[in-house]
Coordinates of N, CA and C in Angstrom, one line a residue:
X1128 N 102.9 19.4 64.6 CA 102.1 20.6 64.4 C 102.5 21.4 63.1
X1129 N 101.6 21.8 62.3 CA 102.0 22.6 61.1 C 102.2 24.1 61.5
X1130 N 101.5 24.6 62.5 CA 101.6 26.0 62.9 C 101.3 26.2 64.4
X1131 N 101.7 27.3 64.9 CA 101.4 27.7 66.3 C 100.8 29.0 66.4
X1132 N 99.7 29.1 67.2 CA 99.0 30.3 67.4 C 99.2 30.7 68.9
X1133 N 99.7 31.9 69.1 CA 100.0 32.3 70.5 C 99.0 33.4 70.9
X1134 N 98.5 33.2 72.2 CA 97.9 34.3 72.8 C 99.0 35.3 73.1
X1135 N 98.7 36.6 73.4 CA 99.7 37.6 73.6 C 99.9 37.9 75.1
X1136 N 98.9 38.5 75.7 CA 99.1 38.8 77.2 C 99.2 37.6 78.0
X1137 N 100.2 37.5 78.8 CA 100.3 36.4 79.7 C 101.1 35.2 79.1
X1138 N 101.3 35.2 77.8 CA 102.0 34.1 77.1 C 103.3 34.7 76.6
X1139 N 103.3 35.6 75.7 CA 104.5 36.2 75.1 C 105.0 37.4 75.9
X1140 N 104.1 38.1 76.7 CA 104.5 39.2 77.5 C 103.5 39.2 78.7
X1141 N 103.9 40.1 79.6 CA 103.1 40.2 80.9 C 102.6 41.7 81.1
X1142 N 101.4 41.9 80.7 CA 100.8 43.2 80.9 C 99.7 43.2 82.0
X1143 N 99.6 42.1 82.7 CA 98.6 42.0 83.8 C 98.7 43.2 84.7
X1144 N 99.9 43.6 85.1 CA 100.0 44.6 86.1 C 99.5 45.9 85.5
X1145 N 99.6 46.2 84.3 CA 99.1 47.4 83.6 C 97.6 47.4 83.6
X1146 N 97.0 46.2 83.3 CA 95.6 46.1 83.3 C 95.0 46.3 84.7
X1147 N 95.7 45.7 85.7 CA 95.3 45.8 87.1 C 95.3 47.3 87.5
X1148 N 96.4 48.0 87.2 CA 96.5 49.4 87.6 C 95.4 50.2 87.0
X1149 N 95.1 50.0 85.7 CA 94.0 50.7 85.0 C 92.7 50.5 85.5
X1150 N 92.3 49.2 85.7 CA 91.0 48.8 86.3 C 90.9 49.3 87.7
X1151 N 92.0 49.2 88.5 CA 91.9 49.7 89.9 C 91.6 51.2 89.9
X1152 N 92.2 51.9 89.0 CA 91.9 53.4 89.0 C 90.4 53.6 88.7
X1153 N 89.8 52.9 87.8 CA 88.4 53.0 87.5 C 87.5 52.6 88.7
X1154 N 87.9 51.5 89.2 CA 87.1 50.9 90.4 C 87.1 51.9 91.6
X1155 N 88.3 52.4 91.8 CA 88.4 53.3 93.0 C 87.6 54.6 92.8
X1156 N 87.6 55.1 91.5 CA 86.8 56.3 91.3 C 85.3 56.0 91.4
X1157 N 84.9 54.8 91.2 CA 83.5 54.4 91.3 C 83.1 53.9 92.7
X1158 N 84.2 53.8 93.6 CA 84.0 53.3 94.9 C 83.5 51.8 94.9
X1159 N 84.1 51.0 94.0 CA 83.8 49.6 93.9 C 85.0 48.8 94.4
X1160 N 84.7 47.8 95.3 CA 85.8 47.0 95.7 C 86.5 46.3 94.6
X1161 N 87.8 46.3 94.6 CA 88.6 45.7 93.5 C 89.9 45.3 94.0
X1162 N 90.3 44.1 93.8 CA 91.6 43.6 94.2 C 92.2 42.6 93.2
X1163 N 93.3 42.0 93.5 CA 94.0 41.1 92.5 C 93.2 39.9 92.3
X1164 N 92.4 39.4 93.3 CA 91.6 38.2 93.1 C 90.5 38.5 92.0
X1165 N 89.9 39.7 92.1 CA 88.9 40.1 91.1 C 89.5 40.2 89.8
X1166 N 90.7 40.8 89.8 CA 91.5 41.1 88.5 C 91.8 39.8 87.8
X1167 N 92.0 38.7 88.6 CA 92.3 37.4 88.0 C 91.2 36.9 87.1
X1168 N 89.9 37.3 87.5 CA 88.7 36.8 86.8 C 88.6 37.5 85.4
X1169 N 89.4 38.5 85.2 CA 89.3 39.3 84.0 C 90.3 38.8 82.9
X1170 N 91.1 37.9 83.3 CA 92.2 37.5 82.3 C 91.6 36.7 81.2
X1171 N 91.9 37.1 79.9 CA 91.4 36.4 78.8 C 90.1 36.8 78.2
X1172 N 89.4 37.7 78.9 CA 88.1 38.2 78.5 C 88.1 39.6 77.9
X1173 N 87.1 40.0 77.2 CA 87.1 41.3 76.6 C 87.0 42.5 77.6
X1174 N 87.3 43.7 77.1 CA 87.2 44.8 77.9 C 85.8 45.1 78.5
X1175 N 84.8 45.0 77.7 CA 83.4 45.2 78.1 C 83.0 44.1 79.1
X1176 N 83.4 42.9 78.8 CA 83.0 41.8 79.7 C 83.7 42.0 81.1
X1177 N 85.0 42.5 81.0 CA 85.7 42.8 82.3 C 85.0 43.9 83.1
X1178 N 84.6 44.9 82.4 CA 83.9 46.0 83.0 C 82.6 45.5 83.7
X1179 N 81.9 44.7 83.0 CA 80.6 44.1 83.5 C 80.9 43.3 84.8
X1180 N 82.0 42.6 84.8 CA 82.3 41.8 86.0 C 82.6 42.7 87.2
X1181 N 83.3 43.8 86.9 CA 83.6 44.8 88.0 C 82.3 45.4 88.5
X1182 N 81.5 45.8 87.5 CA 80.3 46.6 87.9 C 79.2 45.7 88.7
X1183 N 79.4 44.4 88.6 CA 78.5 43.5 89.4 C 78.6 43.8 90.9
X1184 N 79.7 44.4 91.3 CA 79.9 44.7 92.7 C 79.5 46.1 93.1
X1185 N 78.8 46.8 92.2 CA 78.3 48.1 92.4 C 76.8 48.1 92.6
X1186 N 76.3 48.9 93.5 CA 74.8 49.0 93.7 C 74.2 49.9 92.6
X1187 N 75.0 50.6 91.8 CA 74.5 51.5 90.8 C 74.4 50.7 89.5
X1188 N 73.4 51.0 88.7 CA 73.2 50.4 87.4 C 73.6 51.4 86.3
X1189 N 74.5 51.1 85.5 CA 75.1 52.0 84.5 C 74.4 51.7 83.1
X1190 N 74.2 52.8 82.4 CA 73.7 52.7 81.0 C 74.8 52.2 80.1
X1191 N 74.4 51.7 78.9 CA 75.4 51.3 77.9 C 76.3 52.4 77.6
X1192 N 75.8 53.6 77.5 CA 76.6 54.8 77.1 C 77.7 55.0 78.2
X1193 N 77.2 54.9 79.5 CA 78.2 55.1 80.6 C 79.2 54.1 80.6
X1194 N 78.8 52.8 80.3 CA 79.8 51.7 80.3 C 80.8 51.9 79.2
X1195 N 80.4 52.4 78.0 CA 81.3 52.6 76.9 C 82.3 53.7 77.3
X1196 N 81.9 54.7 78.0 CA 82.8 55.8 78.4 C 83.8 55.3 79.5
X1197 N 83.3 54.4 80.4 CA 84.2 53.9 81.4 C 85.2 53.0 80.7
X1198 N 84.8 52.1 79.8 CA 85.7 51.2 79.1 C 86.7 52.0 78.3
X1199 N 86.3 53.1 77.7 CA 87.2 53.9 76.9 C 88.2 54.6 77.9
X1200 N 87.8 55.1 79.0 CA 88.6 55.7 80.0 C 89.7 54.7 80.5
X1201 N 89.2 53.5 80.8 CA 90.2 52.5 81.2 C 91.2 52.2 80.2
X1202 N 90.8 52.1 78.9 CA 91.7 51.8 77.8 C 92.8 53.0 77.6
X1203 N 92.3 54.2 77.8 CA 93.2 55.3 77.7 C 94.3 55.3 78.8
X1204 N 93.9 54.9 80.0 CA 94.9 54.8 81.1 C 95.8 53.6 80.8
X1205 N 95.3 52.5 80.3 CA 96.1 51.3 80.0 C 97.1 51.6 78.9
X1206 N 96.6 52.3 77.8 CA 97.5 52.6 76.7 C 98.6 53.6 77.1
X1207 N 98.3 54.5 78.0 CA 99.4 55.4 78.5 C 100.5 54.6 79.3
X1208 N 100.0 53.6 80.0 CA 100.9 52.7 80.8 C 101.8 51.9 79.8
X1209 N 101.1 51.5 78.7 CA 101.8 50.6 77.7 C 103.0 51.3 77.0
X1210 N 103.0 52.6 77.0 CA 104.1 53.4 76.4 C 105.4 53.0 77.1
X1211 N 105.3 52.4 78.3 CA 106.6 52.0 79.0 C 107.1 50.7 78.6
X1212 N 106.3 49.9 77.8 CA 106.7 48.5 77.4 C 107.9 48.5 76.5
X1213 N 108.8 47.6 76.7 CA 109.9 47.4 75.7 C 110.1 45.9 75.6
X1214 N 111.0 45.4 74.8 CA 111.3 44.0 74.7 C 111.7 43.3 76.0
X1215 N 112.1 44.2 77.0 CA 112.4 43.6 78.3 C 111.1 43.0 79.0
X1216 N 109.9 43.4 78.5 CA 108.7 42.9 79.1 C 108.2 41.6 78.5
X1217 N 109.0 41.1 77.5 CA 108.7 39.7 77.0 C 108.8 38.7 78.0
X1218 N 108.0 37.6 77.9 CA 108.1 36.5 78.8 C 109.5 35.9 78.7
X1219 N 109.9 35.2 79.8 CA 111.2 34.6 79.8 C 111.3 33.6 78.6
X1220 N 112.3 33.7 77.8 CA 112.6 32.8 76.7 C 111.8 33.0 75.5
X1221 N 110.9 34.0 75.5 CA 110.0 34.2 74.4 C 110.7 34.6 73.1
X1222 N 111.7 35.5 73.2 CA 112.4 35.9 72.0 C 113.1 34.8 71.3
X1223 N 113.8 34.0 72.1 CA 114.6 32.8 71.6 C 113.7 31.8 71.0
X1224 N 112.6 31.5 71.6 CA 111.6 30.5 71.1 C 111.1 31.0 69.7
X1225 N 110.6 32.2 69.7 CA 110.1 32.8 68.5 C 111.1 32.8 67.3
X1226 N 112.3 33.2 67.7 CA 113.4 33.2 66.7 C 113.7 31.8 66.1
X1227 N 113.7 30.8 67.0 CA 114.0 29.5 66.5 C 112.9 28.9 65.7
X1228 N 111.7 29.1 66.1 CA 110.5 28.6 65.4 C 110.4 29.3 64.0
X1229 N 110.7 30.6 64.0 CA 110.7 31.3 62.7 C 111.8 30.8 61.8
X1230 N 113.0 30.5 62.3 CA 114.1 30.1 61.6 C 113.8 28.8 60.8
X1231 N 113.0 27.9 61.5 CA 112.7 26.6 60.9 C 111.4 26.6 60.1
X1232 N 110.9 27.9 59.9 CA 109.8 28.1 59.0 C 108.5 27.5 59.5
X1233 N 108.3 27.5 60.8 CA 107.0 27.1 61.3 C 106.1 28.3 61.3
X1234 N 104.9 28.3 60.6 CA 104.0 29.4 60.5 C 103.6 29.8 61.9
X1235 N 103.6 31.1 62.2 CA 103.3 31.6 63.6 C 102.2 32.6 63.5
X1236 N 101.3 32.6 64.4 CA 100.3 33.6 64.5 C 100.0 34.1 65.9
X1237 N 99.5 35.3 66.1 CA 99.0 35.8 67.4 C 97.5 35.7 67.3
X1238 N 96.8 35.2 68.3 CA 95.4 35.2 68.4 C 95.0 35.8 69.7
X1239 N 94.7 37.1 69.8 CA 94.4 37.8 71.0 C 93.1 38.6 71.0
X1240 N 92.4 38.6 72.1 CA 91.2 39.4 72.1 C 91.5 40.9 72.4
X1241 N 92.7 41.2 72.7 CA 93.1 42.6 73.0 C 93.1 43.5 71.7
X1242 N 92.4 44.6 71.8 CA 92.4 45.6 70.7 C 93.7 46.4 70.7
X1243 N 94.5 46.2 71.8 CA 95.8 46.9 71.8 C 97.0 46.1 71.3
X1244 N 96.6 44.9 70.7 CA 97.7 44.0 70.2 C 98.7 44.7 69.3
X1245 N 98.2 45.5 68.3 CA 99.2 46.2 67.4 C 100.2 47.0 68.2
X1246 N 99.7 47.8 69.2 CA 100.7 48.6 69.9 C 101.6 47.8 70.7
X1247 N 101.2 46.7 71.4 CA 102.0 45.9 72.2 C 103.1 45.2 71.3
X1248 N 102.6 44.6 70.2 CA 103.6 44.0 69.3 C 104.7 44.9 68.8
X1249 N 104.2 46.1 68.5 CA 105.2 47.2 68.0 C 106.2 47.5 69.1
X1250 N 105.7 47.7 70.4 CA 106.6 48.0 71.5 C 107.6 46.9 71.8
X1251 N 107.1 45.6 71.6 CA 107.9 44.5 72.0 C 108.9 44.2 70.8
X1252 N 108.6 44.6 69.6 CA 109.5 44.4 68.5 C 109.5 43.0 67.9
X1253 N 108.3 42.3 68.1 CA 108.2 40.9 67.7 C 107.4 40.7 66.4
X1254 N 106.9 41.7 65.8 CA 106.1 41.6 64.6 C 106.7 40.8 63.5
X1255 N 108.0 40.8 63.3 CA 108.7 40.2 62.2 C 108.6 38.6 62.3
X1256 N 108.3 38.1 63.5 CA 108.2 36.7 63.6 C 106.9 36.1 63.2
X1257 N 105.9 36.9 63.0 CA 104.5 36.4 62.8 C 104.0 36.6 61.3
X1258 N 103.4 35.5 60.8 CA 102.8 35.5 59.5 C 101.4 36.1 59.6
X1259 N 100.8 36.0 60.7 CA 99.4 36.4 60.9 C 99.2 37.0 62.3
X1260 N 98.5 38.1 62.4 CA 98.1 38.6 63.7 C 96.6 38.9 63.6
X1261 N 95.8 38.2 64.5 CA 94.4 38.5 64.6 C 94.1 39.0 66.0
X1262 N 93.4 40.1 66.1 CA 93.2 40.7 67.5 C 91.8 41.2 67.6
X1263 N 91.5 41.8 68.8 CA 90.2 42.2 69.1 C 89.5 43.2 68.1
X1264 N 90.3 43.8 67.3 CA 89.7 44.8 66.3 C 89.1 44.0 65.1
X1265 N 89.4 42.7 65.0 CA 89.0 42.0 63.8 C 88.0 40.9 64.1
X1266 N 87.5 40.8 65.4 CA 86.6 39.8 65.7 C 85.3 40.3 66.4
X1267 N 84.2 39.6 66.3 CA 83.0 40.0 67.0 C 82.8 39.3 68.3
X1268 N 83.4 38.2 68.5 CA 83.2 37.4 69.8 C 84.5 37.1 70.4
X1269 N 84.6 37.4 71.7 CA 85.9 37.2 72.4 C 85.9 35.8 73.1
X1270 N 87.0 35.4 73.5 CA 87.1 34.1 74.2 C 86.2 34.0 75.4
X1271 N 85.5 32.8 75.6 CA 85.9 31.5 75.1 C 85.3 31.1 73.7
X1272 N 84.7 32.1 73.0 CA 84.4 31.8 71.6 C 85.7 31.6 70.8
X1273 N 85.7 30.6 69.9 CA 87.0 30.3 69.2 C 87.2 31.2 68.0
X1274 N 86.4 32.3 67.8 CA 86.6 33.0 66.5 C 88.0 33.5 66.3
X1275 N 88.7 34.0 67.3 CA 90.0 34.6 67.0 C 91.0 33.5 66.6
X1276 N 90.9 32.3 67.1 CA 91.8 31.2 66.7 C 91.4 30.7 65.3
X1277 N 90.1 30.5 65.1 CA 89.6 30.1 63.8 C 90.0 31.0 62.7
X1278 N 89.9 32.3 62.9 CA 90.3 33.3 61.9 C 91.9 33.2 61.7
X1279 N 92.6 33.0 62.7 CA 94.1 32.9 62.5 C 94.4 31.6 61.7
X1280 N 93.8 30.5 62.0 CA 94.0 29.3 61.3 C 93.7 29.4 59.8
X1281 N 92.6 30.1 59.6 CA 92.1 30.3 58.2 C 93.2 31.2 57.4
X1282 N 93.6 32.2 58.1 CA 94.6 33.1 57.4 C 96.0 32.4 57.2
X1283 N 96.2 31.4 58.1 CA 97.5 30.6 57.9 C 97.3 29.4 56.9
X1284 N 96.0 29.3 56.4 CA 95.7 28.2 55.5 C 95.9 26.8 56.1
X1285 N 95.5 26.7 57.4 CA 95.7 25.5 58.2 C 94.3 25.1 58.8
X1286 N 94.2 23.8 59.0 CA 93.0 23.2 59.8 C 93.3 23.5 61.2
X1287 N 92.2 23.7 62.0 CA 92.4 23.9 63.5 C 93.2 22.7 64.1
X1288 N 92.9 21.5 63.7 CA 93.6 20.3 64.3 C 95.1 20.3 64.0
X1289 N 95.6 21.1 63.0 CA 97.0 21.2 62.7 C 97.7 22.4 63.3
X1290 N 96.9 23.2 64.1 CA 97.5 24.4 64.7 C 97.5 24.2 66.3
X1291 N 98.6 24.4 66.9 CA 98.7 24.4 68.3 C 98.5 25.8 68.9
X1292 N 97.5 25.9 69.8 CA 97.3 27.1 70.5 C 98.0 27.2 71.8
X1293 N 98.6 28.3 72.1 CA 99.4 28.5 73.4 C 98.6 29.5 74.2
X1294 N 98.2 29.1 75.4 CA 97.3 30.0 76.2 C 97.7 30.0 77.7
X1295 N 97.4 31.1 78.3 CA 97.6 31.2 79.8 C 96.4 31.3 80.6
X1296 N 95.2 31.4 79.9 CA 94.0 31.7 80.6 C 92.9 30.6 80.3
X1297 N 92.1 30.3 81.3 CA 91.1 29.3 81.1 C 90.1 29.6 80.0
X1298 N 89.8 30.9 79.8 CA 88.9 31.3 78.7 C 89.5 31.0 77.4
X1299 N 90.8 31.2 77.3 CA 91.5 30.9 76.1 C 91.6 29.4 75.8
X1300 N 91.9 28.6 76.8 CA 91.9 27.2 76.7 C 90.5 26.7 76.2
X1301 N 89.5 27.2 76.7 CA 88.1 26.8 76.3 C 87.9 27.2 74.9
X1302 N 88.4 28.4 74.5 CA 88.2 28.8 73.1 C 88.9 27.9 72.1
X1303 N 90.1 27.5 72.5 CA 90.8 26.5 71.6 C 90.1 25.2 71.5
X1304 N 89.7 24.7 72.6 CA 88.9 23.4 72.6 C 87.7 23.5 71.8
X1305 N 86.9 24.6 72.0 CA 85.7 24.9 71.3 C 85.9 24.9 69.8
X1306 N 87.1 25.3 69.4 CA 87.4 25.5 67.9 C 88.1 24.2 67.3
X1307 N 88.3 23.2 68.2 CA 88.9 22.0 67.7 C 90.4 22.0 67.6
X1308 N 91.1 22.9 68.4 CA 92.5 23.0 68.4 C 93.2 22.2 69.5
X1309 N 94.3 21.6 69.3 CA 95.1 21.2 70.4 C 95.7 22.4 71.1
X1310 N 95.9 22.3 72.4 CA 96.2 23.5 73.2 C 97.3 23.2 74.2
X1311 N 98.3 24.1 74.3 CA 99.3 24.1 75.3 C 99.0 25.1 76.3
X1312 N 99.1 24.8 77.6 CA 98.8 25.7 78.6 C 100.0 26.1 79.4
X1313 N 100.2 27.4 79.7 CA 101.3 27.9 80.5 C 100.7 28.7 81.6
X1314 N 101.5 28.9 82.7 CA 101.0 29.6 83.8 C 99.9 28.8 84.5
X1315 N 98.8 29.5 84.9 CA 97.7 28.8 85.6 C 97.0 27.9 84.6
X1316 N 97.1 28.2 83.3 CA 96.3 27.4 82.3 C 96.9 25.9 82.2
X1317 N 98.1 25.7 82.6 CA 98.7 24.4 82.5 C 97.9 23.4 83.3
X1318 N 97.1 23.9 84.3 CA 96.4 23.0 85.2 C 95.0 22.7 84.7
X1319 N 94.6 23.3 83.6 CA 93.3 23.1 83.0 C 93.2 21.6 82.5
X1320 N 92.1 20.9 82.8 CA 92.0 19.5 82.5 C 92.1 19.2 81.0
X1321 N 91.7 20.1 80.1 CA 91.6 19.8 78.7 C 92.9 20.2 78.0
X1322 N 93.9 20.7 78.7 CA 95.2 21.0 78.0 C 95.9 19.8 77.5
X1323 N 96.4 19.8 76.3 CA 97.1 18.7 75.7 C 98.6 18.7 76.2
X1324 N 99.1 19.9 76.3 CA 100.5 20.1 76.7 C 100.7 21.1 77.8
X1325 N 100.8 20.6 79.1 CA 101.1 21.6 80.1 C 102.6 22.0 80.1
X1326 N 102.8 23.3 80.0 CA 104.2 23.9 79.8 C 104.7 24.5 81.1
X1327 N 105.9 24.2 81.4 CA 106.6 24.9 82.5 C 107.3 26.1 82.0
X1328 N 107.6 26.0 80.7 CA 108.3 27.2 80.0 C 108.0 27.1 78.5
X1329 N 108.1 28.3 77.9 CA 107.9 28.4 76.5 C 108.9 27.6 75.7
X1330 N 110.1 27.3 76.2 CA 111.1 26.6 75.5 C 110.7 25.2 75.2
X1331 N 109.7 24.6 75.9 CA 109.2 23.3 75.7 C 108.5 23.2 74.3
X1332 N 108.1 24.3 73.8 CA 107.4 24.3 72.5 C 108.4 23.9 71.4
X1333 N 109.7 24.1 71.6 CA 110.6 23.7 70.6 C 110.7 22.2 70.4
X1334 N 110.5 21.4 71.5 CA 110.4 20.0 71.5 C 109.2 19.5 70.8
X1335 N 108.0 20.1 71.2 CA 106.7 19.8 70.7 C 106.7 20.0 69.2
X1336 N 107.2 21.1 68.8 CA 107.2 21.5 67.4 C 108.0 20.6 66.5
X1337 N 109.0 20.0 67.0 CA 109.9 19.1 66.3 C 109.3 17.7 66.0
X1338 N 108.2 17.4 66.7 CA 107.6 16.1 66.5 C 106.6 16.1 65.3

């Protein structure tokens, strides 16, 4: 592999609980049933798509303006929760893996649909490891559209086939496949049938990268 593109949430750090708490607050206010099973369906998709999935369980039809206000309210709750994030919220082994990959000069990128990526990266203190960061503020289509990964590969001056994507969500795996990238799956994504490298831990990337 010439380069590695990481998803952020669920791969390098775990903000699922913050997302869950924020969406639960919104759903409770709207009297819409919401639990962790519903929350799992939101992993890897955009904020508006997540909101639409939640609102499917409501008898009320919301206007686009109302949806935008709800999405903004959720994001404000989420960003307030993110203020608590530190490097302790990094996934197990993430710092060591990033440091070693950076030391051997493998180009690294983040490809995330989250518009809060800059804040999360700053809080985690991992910005120095990455040559390129592409997030939800820079793309028009969220996963499973491959735009975020294609943009990252272009900025790295690499072909998709030479960039390994690391993902934890099915939507992200599909995005990688749709873009022509080899993909490593971690967490629930390691069971996706199209994954090239099922990972039990991020440290396995060091072996893959050395080949």
